[in-house]
Amino acid sequence: MRNPNQRLMYTLGLGWITFAALGLGLRQILASPKVTVVIDRSYCAPAQWQQLADQYADLYAQQEQREITIDEVIYVSDFGQVVATPLPTPEEVQALTPNGLPNAAEIQKATAANPDATVLTCGG
């Protein structure tokens, strides 16, 4: 028969390992879905840009409520793609100046790398 102290340590160790594994498993199961946001920065009227900023603010609010997790924000313009770091606030997106021509190829490239991305375009 084992020493009672060894049995206690074994039982406590096994309990903590089980507790940690269960916690990690539940974290994976209950994790909010990750979302990539692609923002088209081509020129549009201020009212249309406001609609785009409002759509982003809605996504940001969902993240604040832990319904989703915004994994990354990608700005697309006729100059290419830029990943925003850190994650922009709705106020920062609203303050951006849209410029340039629409670049469907860059949007397609960004969504090819992130097939489930949410694409925000002016008027869209």
mmCIF file of C-alpha atoms in Angstrom:
data_model
loop_
_atom_site.group_PDB
_atom_site.id
_atom_site.type_symbol
_atom_site.label_atom_id
_atom_site.label_comp_id
_atom_site.label_asym_id
_atom_site.label_seq_id
_atom_site.Cartn_x
_atom_site.Cartn_y
_atom_site.Cartn_z
ATOM 1 C CA MET A 1 0.000 0.000 0.000
ATOM 2 C CA ARG A 2 1.197 3.492 -0.867
ATOM 3 C CA ASN A 3 2.049 6.179 1.578
ATOM 4 C CA PRO A 4 -1.109 8.289 2.298
ATOM 5 C CA ASN A 5 0.796 11.486 1.410
ATOM 6 C CA GLN A 6 1.684 10.089 -2.014
ATOM 7 C CA ARG A 7 -1.948 9.148 -2.672
ATOM 8 C CA LEU A 8 -3.071 12.635 -1.634
ATOM 9 C CA MET A 9 -0.523 14.308 -3.934
ATOM 10 C CA TYR A 10 -1.489 11.973 -6.789
ATOM 11 C CA THR A 11 -5.200 12.701 -6.297
ATOM 12 C CA LEU A 12 -4.651 16.469 -6.067
ATOM 13 C CA GLY A 13 -2.386 16.473 -9.126
ATOM 14 C CA LEU A 14 -4.854 14.450 -11.161
ATOM 15 C CA GLY A 15 -7.684 16.747 -10.037
ATOM 16 C CA TRP A 16 -5.829 19.902 -11.103
ATOM 17 C CA ILE A 17 -4.904 18.405 -14.477
ATOM 18 C CA THR A 18 -8.527 17.410 -15.068
ATOM 19 C CA PHE A 19 -9.731 20.864 -13.978
ATOM 20 C CA ALA A 20 -7.299 22.590 -16.376
ATOM 21 C CA ALA A 21 -8.220 20.314 -19.286
ATOM 22 C CA LEU A 22 -11.921 20.884 -18.699
ATOM 23 C CA GLY A 23 -11.385 24.646 -18.551
ATOM 24 C CA LEU A 24 -9.462 24.686 -21.816
ATOM 25 C CA GLY A 25 -12.072 22.485 -23.475
ATOM 26 C CA LEU A 26 -14.933 24.712 -22.379
ATOM 27 C CA ARG A 27 -13.006 27.781 -23.515
ATOM 28 C CA GLN A 28 -12.700 26.312 -27.010
ATOM 29 C CA ILE A 29 -16.351 25.271 -27.146
ATOM 30 C CA LEU A 30 -17.718 28.563 -25.853
ATOM 31 C CA ALA A 31 -15.307 30.846 -27.749
ATOM 32 C CA SER A 32 -16.937 33.527 -29.864
ATOM 33 C CA PRO A 33 -16.483 33.247 -33.622
ATOM 34 C CA LYS A 34 -13.509 35.109 -35.095
ATOM 35 C CA VAL A 35 -14.239 37.657 -37.798
ATOM 36 C CA THR A 36 -11.918 39.375 -40.253
ATOM 37 C CA VAL A 37 -13.184 42.769 -41.430
ATOM 38 C CA VAL A 38 -12.148 44.104 -44.841
ATOM 39 C CA ILE A 39 -12.776 47.850 -45.223
ATOM 40 C CA ASP A 40 -12.795 49.326 -48.710
ATOM 41 C CA ARG A 41 -11.241 52.791 -48.437
ATOM 42 C CA SER A 42 -12.051 53.916 -51.966
ATOM 43 C CA TYR A 43 -13.652 57.338 -52.267
ATOM 44 C CA CYS A 44 -17.336 57.764 -51.503
ATOM 45 C CA ALA A 45 -19.657 60.473 -50.272
ATOM 46 C CA PRO A 46 -19.464 61.382 -46.572
ATOM 47 C CA ALA A 47 -22.954 59.957 -45.910
ATOM 48 C CA GLN A 48 -21.940 56.618 -47.423
ATOM 49 C CA TRP A 49 -18.718 56.575 -45.399
ATOM 50 C CA GLN A 50 -20.808 57.234 -42.281
ATOM 51 C CA GLN A 51 -22.894 54.136 -43.092
ATOM 52 C CA LEU A 52 -19.717 52.083 -43.426
ATOM 53 C CA ALA A 53 -18.415 53.439 -40.115
ATOM 54 C CA ASP A 54 -21.761 52.597 -38.484
ATOM 55 C CA GLN A 55 -21.535 49.022 -39.766
ATOM 56 C CA TYR A 56 -18.056 48.718 -38.258
ATOM 57 C CA ALA A 57 -19.328 50.246 -34.996
ATOM 58 C CA ASP A 58 -22.014 47.520 -34.891
ATOM 59 C CA LEU A 59 -19.371 44.804 -35.321
ATOM 60 C CA TYR A 60 -17.190 46.465 -32.686
ATOM 61 C CA ALA A 61 -20.149 46.560 -30.270
ATOM 62 C CA GLN A 62 -20.723 42.833 -30.866
ATOM 63 C CA GLN A 63 -17.096 42.269 -29.921
ATOM 64 C CA GLU A 64 -17.507 44.355 -26.772
ATOM 65 C CA GLN A 65 -20.462 42.100 -25.841
ATOM 66 C CA ARG A 66 -18.286 39.044 -26.643
ATOM 67 C CA GLU A 67 -20.641 37.805 -29.350
ATOM 68 C CA ILE A 68 -17.782 37.831 -31.877
ATOM 69 C CA THR A 69 -14.035 38.437 -31.891
ATOM 70 C CA ILE A 70 -12.645 40.759 -34.543
ATOM 71 C CA ASP A 71 -9.487 38.910 -35.516
ATOM 72 C CA GLU A 72 -8.112 41.622 -37.777
ATOM 73 C CA VAL A 73 -9.127 44.644 -39.827
ATOM 74 C CA ILE A 74 -7.733 44.984 -43.347
ATOM 75 C CA TYR A 75 -7.907 48.321 -45.142
ATOM 76 C CA VAL A 76 -8.057 47.986 -48.926
ATOM 77 C CA SER A 77 -7.396 50.851 -51.318
ATOM 78 C CA ASP A 78 -5.924 51.330 -54.756
ATOM 79 C CA PHE A 79 -2.528 51.313 -53.011
ATOM 80 C CA GLY A 80 -3.017 47.741 -51.759
ATOM 81 C CA GLN A 81 -3.828 46.200 -48.362
ATOM 82 C CA VAL A 82 -2.871 47.294 -44.878
ATOM 83 C CA VAL A 83 -3.615 45.312 -41.709
ATOM 84 C CA ALA A 84 -4.650 47.686 -38.938
ATOM 85 C CA THR A 85 -2.688 47.254 -35.727
ATOM 86 C CA PRO A 86 -3.930 47.678 -33.128
ATOM 87 C CA LEU A 87 -7.605 47.038 -33.813
ATOM 88 C CA PRO A 88 -9.186 50.395 -34.684
ATOM 89 C CA THR A 89 -12.020 51.872 -32.667
ATOM 90 C CA PRO A 90 -15.211 52.960 -34.443
ATOM 91 C CA GLU A 91 -14.117 56.576 -33.988
ATOM 92 C CA GLU A 92 -10.816 55.874 -35.748
ATOM 93 C CA VAL A 93 -12.598 54.236 -38.693
ATOM 94 C CA GLN A 94 -15.041 57.123 -38.944
ATOM 95 C CA ALA A 95 -12.154 59.630 -38.940
ATOM 96 C CA LEU A 96 -10.440 57.946 -41.909
ATOM 97 C CA THR A 97 -10.521 59.773 -45.202
ATOM 98 C CA PRO A 98 -11.690 57.518 -48.030
ATOM 99 C CA ASN A 99 -9.712 58.162 -51.185
ATOM 100 C CA GLY A 100 -8.716 56.587 -54.449
ATOM 101 C CA LEU A 101 -10.524 54.332 -56.852
ATOM 102 C CA PRO A 102 -12.242 51.047 -56.014
ATOM 103 C CA ASN A 103 -9.832 48.125 -56.295
ATOM 104 C CA ALA A 104 -11.835 44.936 -56.769
ATOM 105 C CA ALA A 105 -8.638 42.894 -57.249
ATOM 106 C CA GLU A 106 -7.306 43.854 -53.799
ATOM 107 C CA ILE A 107 -10.683 43.148 -52.177
ATOM 108 C CA GLN A 108 -10.739 39.755 -53.889
ATOM 109 C CA LYS A 109 -7.166 39.073 -52.724
ATOM 110 C CA ALA A 110 -8.084 39.976 -49.129
ATOM 111 C CA THR A 111 -11.192 37.800 -49.171
ATOM 112 C CA ALA A 112 -9.326 34.904 -50.824
ATOM 113 C CA ALA A 113 -6.978 34.824 -47.844
ATOM 114 C CA ASN A 114 -9.966 35.225 -45.466
ATOM 115 C CA PRO A 115 -12.993 33.534 -47.100
ATOM 116 C CA ASP A 116 -15.363 34.277 -44.208
ATOM 117 C CA ALA A 117 -14.389 37.950 -44.045
ATOM 118 C CA THR A 118 -16.979 40.669 -43.595
ATOM 119 C CA VAL A 119 -16.453 43.217 -46.379
ATOM 120 C CA LEU A 120 -17.522 46.800 -45.697
ATOM 121 C CA THR A 121 -17.817 49.008 -48.766
ATOM 122 C CA CYS A 122 -19.444 52.381 -49.275
ATOM 123 C CA GLY A 123 -23.148 52.026 -49.813
ATOM 124 C CA GLY A 124 -22.866 48.302 -49.117
#
